[in-house]
mmCIF file of C-alpha atoms in Angstrom:
data_model
loop_
_atom_site.group_PDB
_atom_site.id
_atom_site.type_symbol
_atom_site.label_atom_id
_atom_site.label_comp_id
_atom_site.label_asym_id
_atom_site.label_seq_id
_atom_site.Cartn_x
_atom_site.Cartn_y
_atom_site.Cartn_z
ATOM 1 C CA MET A 22 11.761 -22.273 -80.436
ATOM 2 C CA THR A 23 15.092 -22.187 -78.685
ATOM 3 C CA GLU A 24 15.935 -19.645 -76.054
ATOM 4 C CA GLN A 25 19.085 -17.606 -76.389
ATOM 5 C CA TYR A 26 21.026 -16.774 -73.262
ATOM 6 C CA PRO A 27 23.320 -13.752 -73.101
ATOM 7 C CA LYS A 28 26.811 -15.227 -73.405
ATOM 8 C CA SER A 29 28.601 -12.155 -74.591
ATOM 9 C CA PRO A 30 30.984 -10.173 -72.423
ATOM 10 C CA ALA A 31 28.388 -7.389 -72.664
ATOM 11 C CA SER A 32 26.374 -9.156 -69.953
ATOM 12 C CA PRO A 33 27.288 -7.860 -66.470
ATOM 13 C CA LEU A 34 26.935 -11.381 -65.042
ATOM 14 C CA ALA A 35 29.282 -12.819 -67.670
ATOM 15 C CA ARG A 36 31.858 -10.123 -67.005
ATOM 16 C CA LEU A 37 31.660 -10.685 -63.237
ATOM 17 C CA ALA A 38 32.006 -14.454 -63.706
ATOM 18 C CA GLN A 39 35.115 -13.888 -65.841
ATOM 19 C CA VAL A 40 36.652 -11.573 -63.246
ATOM 20 C CA ILE A 41 36.023 -13.968 -60.352
ATOM 21 C CA ALA A 42 37.305 -16.997 -62.279
ATOM 22 C CA ARG A 43 40.373 -15.272 -63.747
ATOM 23 C CA ALA A 44 43.593 -16.202 -61.970
ATOM 24 C CA GLN A 45 46.440 -13.763 -61.561
ATOM 25 C CA ARG A 46 49.007 -14.244 -64.316
ATOM 26 C CA PHE A 47 51.777 -12.852 -62.124
ATOM 27 C CA HIS A 48 52.157 -11.456 -58.603
ATOM 28 C CA GLY A 49 50.560 -8.014 -58.465
ATOM 29 C CA ASP A 50 48.422 -8.479 -61.599
ATOM 30 C CA ALA A 51 45.970 -5.565 -61.316
ATOM 31 C CA ALA A 52 43.582 -7.047 -63.903
ATOM 32 C CA ALA A 53 42.589 -9.990 -61.680
ATOM 33 C CA LEU A 54 41.567 -10.663 -58.104
ATOM 34 C CA ASP A 55 44.274 -12.074 -55.877
ATOM 35 C CA LYS A 56 43.748 -15.262 -53.861
ATOM 36 C CA GLY A 57 42.847 -13.280 -50.743
ATOM 37 C CA GLU A 58 40.110 -11.382 -52.563
ATOM 38 C CA GLN A 59 38.753 -14.589 -54.090
ATOM 39 C CA ALA A 60 38.717 -16.191 -50.632
ATOM 40 C CA ALA A 61 36.977 -13.111 -49.192
ATOM 41 C CA LEU A 62 34.238 -13.450 -51.820
ATOM 42 C CA ALA A 63 33.869 -17.171 -51.072
ATOM 43 C CA ARG A 64 33.463 -16.386 -47.339
ATOM 44 C CA LEU A 65 31.280 -13.339 -47.921
ATOM 45 C CA ASP A 66 28.082 -12.975 -45.913
ATOM 46 C CA PRO A 67 25.847 -10.813 -48.144
ATOM 47 C CA GLU A 68 23.731 -9.807 -45.138
ATOM 48 C CA ALA A 69 26.680 -8.524 -43.070
ATOM 49 C CA PRO A 70 29.862 -8.180 -45.127
ATOM 50 C CA ARG A 71 33.136 -7.363 -43.388
ATOM 51 C CA PRO A 72 35.309 -4.491 -44.636
ATOM 52 C CA HIS A 73 37.788 -6.696 -46.532
ATOM 53 C CA GLN A 74 34.874 -8.525 -48.173
ATOM 54 C CA VAL A 75 33.302 -5.227 -49.258
ATOM 55 C CA GLY A 76 36.677 -4.259 -50.721
ATOM 56 C CA ALA A 77 36.934 -7.540 -52.647
ATOM 57 C CA LEU A 78 33.358 -7.167 -53.916
ATOM 58 C CA ALA A 79 33.918 -3.561 -54.974
ATOM 59 C CA ARG A 80 37.138 -4.478 -56.788
ATOM 60 C CA ALA A 81 35.432 -7.379 -58.601
ATOM 61 C CA LEU A 82 32.584 -5.088 -59.673
ATOM 62 C CA VAL A 83 35.010 -2.406 -60.890
ATOM 63 C CA LEU A 84 37.064 -4.958 -62.846
ATOM 64 C CA ALA A 85 33.815 -6.234 -64.399
ATOM 65 C CA GLY A 86 32.859 -2.700 -65.411
ATOM 66 C CA ILE A 87 29.755 -2.653 -63.223
ATOM 67 C CA THR A 88 29.095 0.806 -61.810
ATOM 68 C CA ALA A 89 27.685 0.890 -58.306
ATOM 69 C CA ASP A 90 27.592 4.639 -57.702
ATOM 70 C CA ASP A 91 23.903 5.026 -56.857
ATOM 71 C CA TRP A 92 22.996 1.575 -55.558
ATOM 72 C CA GLN A 93 20.671 1.008 -52.643
ATOM 73 C CA PRO A 94 21.784 -1.396 -49.859
ATOM 74 C CA GLU A 95 19.482 -4.109 -51.286
ATOM 75 C CA THR A 96 21.253 -3.883 -54.647
ATOM 76 C CA TRP A 97 24.633 -4.333 -52.942
ATOM 77 C CA GLN A 98 23.262 -7.404 -51.131
ATOM 78 C CA ARG A 99 22.030 -8.929 -54.388
ATOM 79 C CA TRP A 100 25.363 -8.423 -56.159
ATOM 80 C CA ALA A 101 27.182 -9.686 -53.052
ATOM 81 C CA LEU A 102 25.082 -12.858 -53.139
ATOM 82 C CA ILE A 103 25.835 -13.361 -56.842
ATOM 83 C CA ALA A 104 29.579 -12.766 -56.389
ATOM 84 C CA HIS A 105 29.603 -15.062 -53.341
ATOM 85 C CA GLY A 106 27.890 -17.789 -55.348
ATOM 86 C CA MET A 107 30.281 -17.432 -58.267
ATOM 87 C CA ALA A 108 33.255 -17.619 -55.908
ATOM 88 C CA LEU A 109 31.823 -20.734 -54.226
ATOM 89 C CA ALA A 110 30.791 -22.748 -57.257
ATOM 90 C CA GLY A 111 32.204 -21.064 -60.353
ATOM 91 C CA HIS A 112 30.374 -20.649 -63.640
ATOM 92 C CA ASP A 113 29.722 -23.013 -66.533
ATOM 93 C CA GLY A 114 27.689 -21.506 -69.344
ATOM 94 C CA THR A 115 27.823 -24.595 -71.563
ATOM 95 C CA SER A 116 24.581 -26.164 -70.325
ATOM 96 C CA ARG A 117 21.327 -25.100 -68.746
ATOM 97 C CA LEU A 118 20.864 -24.869 -64.986
ATOM 98 C CA GLY A 119 18.134 -27.531 -64.938
ATOM 99 C CA LYS A 120 20.437 -30.047 -66.571
ATOM 100 C CA GLN A 121 23.185 -29.094 -64.133
ATOM 101 C CA LEU A 122 20.852 -29.591 -61.155
ATOM 102 C CA ALA A 123 19.938 -32.996 -62.590
ATOM 103 C CA GLY A 124 23.644 -33.870 -62.555
ATOM 104 C CA HIS A 125 23.785 -34.234 -66.343
ATOM 105 C CA GLY A 126 21.875 -37.508 -66.014
ATOM 106 C CA ASP A 127 24.122 -38.959 -63.291
ATOM 107 C CA PRO A 128 21.958 -39.707 -60.211
ATOM 108 C CA LYS A 129 25.014 -39.540 -57.909
ATOM 109 C CA ARG A 130 25.696 -35.941 -58.959
ATOM 110 C CA ALA A 131 22.058 -34.811 -59.118
ATOM 111 C CA VAL A 132 20.528 -32.430 -56.597
ATOM 112 C CA SER A 133 17.486 -34.033 -54.969
ATOM 113 C CA GLU A 134 14.070 -32.991 -56.177
ATOM 114 C CA SER A 135 13.030 -31.959 -52.658
ATOM 115 C CA ARG A 136 16.037 -29.608 -52.365
ATOM 116 C CA VAL A 137 15.283 -28.067 -55.771
ATOM 117 C CA THR A 138 11.628 -27.613 -54.751
ATOM 118 C CA ARG A 139 12.693 -25.952 -51.483
ATOM 119 C CA PHE A 140 14.981 -23.648 -53.467
ATOM 120 C CA LEU A 141 12.320 -22.741 -56.033
ATOM 121 C CA THR A 142 9.584 -22.088 -53.472
ATOM 122 C CA ALA A 143 11.726 -20.113 -51.021
ATOM 123 C CA ARG A 144 11.207 -16.354 -50.795
ATOM 124 C CA GLY A 145 13.021 -13.507 -49.063
ATOM 125 C CA ASP A 146 15.490 -14.507 -46.354
ATOM 126 C CA ALA A 147 14.819 -18.208 -46.884
ATOM 127 C CA PHE A 148 15.786 -17.852 -50.559
ATOM 128 C CA ARG A 149 18.993 -16.020 -49.685
ATOM 129 C CA GLN A 150 19.866 -18.832 -47.249
ATOM 130 C CA GLN A 151 19.115 -21.582 -49.782
ATOM 131 C CA ILE A 152 21.416 -20.221 -52.506
ATOM 132 C CA PRO A 153 24.781 -20.787 -50.736
ATOM 133 C CA ARG A 154 23.652 -24.210 -49.494
ATOM 134 C CA LEU A 155 22.654 -25.310 -52.974
ATOM 135 C CA LEU A 156 25.853 -23.919 -54.511
ATOM 136 C CA ARG A 157 28.082 -25.650 -51.948
ATOM 137 C CA LEU A 158 26.306 -28.918 -52.695
ATOM 138 C CA MET A 159 26.762 -28.436 -56.444
ATOM 139 C CA ALA A 160 30.441 -27.544 -55.981
ATOM 140 C CA SER A 161 30.992 -30.647 -53.833
ATOM 141 C CA ARG A 162 29.653 -32.717 -56.730
ATOM 142 C CA GLY A 163 31.859 -30.986 -59.274
ATOM 143 C CA ILE A 164 29.073 -29.002 -60.919
ATOM 144 C CA ALA A 165 29.440 -25.300 -61.680
ATOM 145 C CA PRO A 166 26.085 -23.563 -62.282
ATOM 146 C CA ASN A 167 25.148 -21.465 -65.286
ATOM 147 C CA TRP A 168 24.654 -17.922 -63.976
ATOM 148 C CA LEU A 169 23.347 -16.591 -67.255
#
C-alpha cells in the first residue's frame, strides 16, 4: 500500500510553501513576499518574534489563505516555526523526508543518524530548537525538505 501525501494547493502547508518560495515578478508585486519579508521569515524567532517578523508572517499567512482570527499564542508559534523553516530550507515535495535526510543515498549529503535520532526523540522546547538546526544543515547540503 502506498501512502498519498496532500500535494494539492488545497493543503495549507502547500499554499504557504508556494507563497514563501514565490519571487516577486516586479517591484511592488502584492501577490508575493518581498525580499525583506522573506529575510524576516528566515531570521524569525518563533518564541519571540519582532514586529516586522510578525508582519511578514501575517502577510504570508494571508497570501496563503490561512485565517488566523481566533488562534491561540501556541498556534502562532507553530505556524511561525513552519514558516521560518520553509524560509530557511525551502520545500521539495518530490521525495519523502526520510530519503531527503539520508541525502538521497549520498553519504556526504546525509544527515547523521545521531542527529536524526536527537530530532525524533526531542520534545517541547528541545524539539523547537532542533528544527532550525536540522533545516540549516539540510540547506547547507542543498537539500530542501518535504513539508507535506
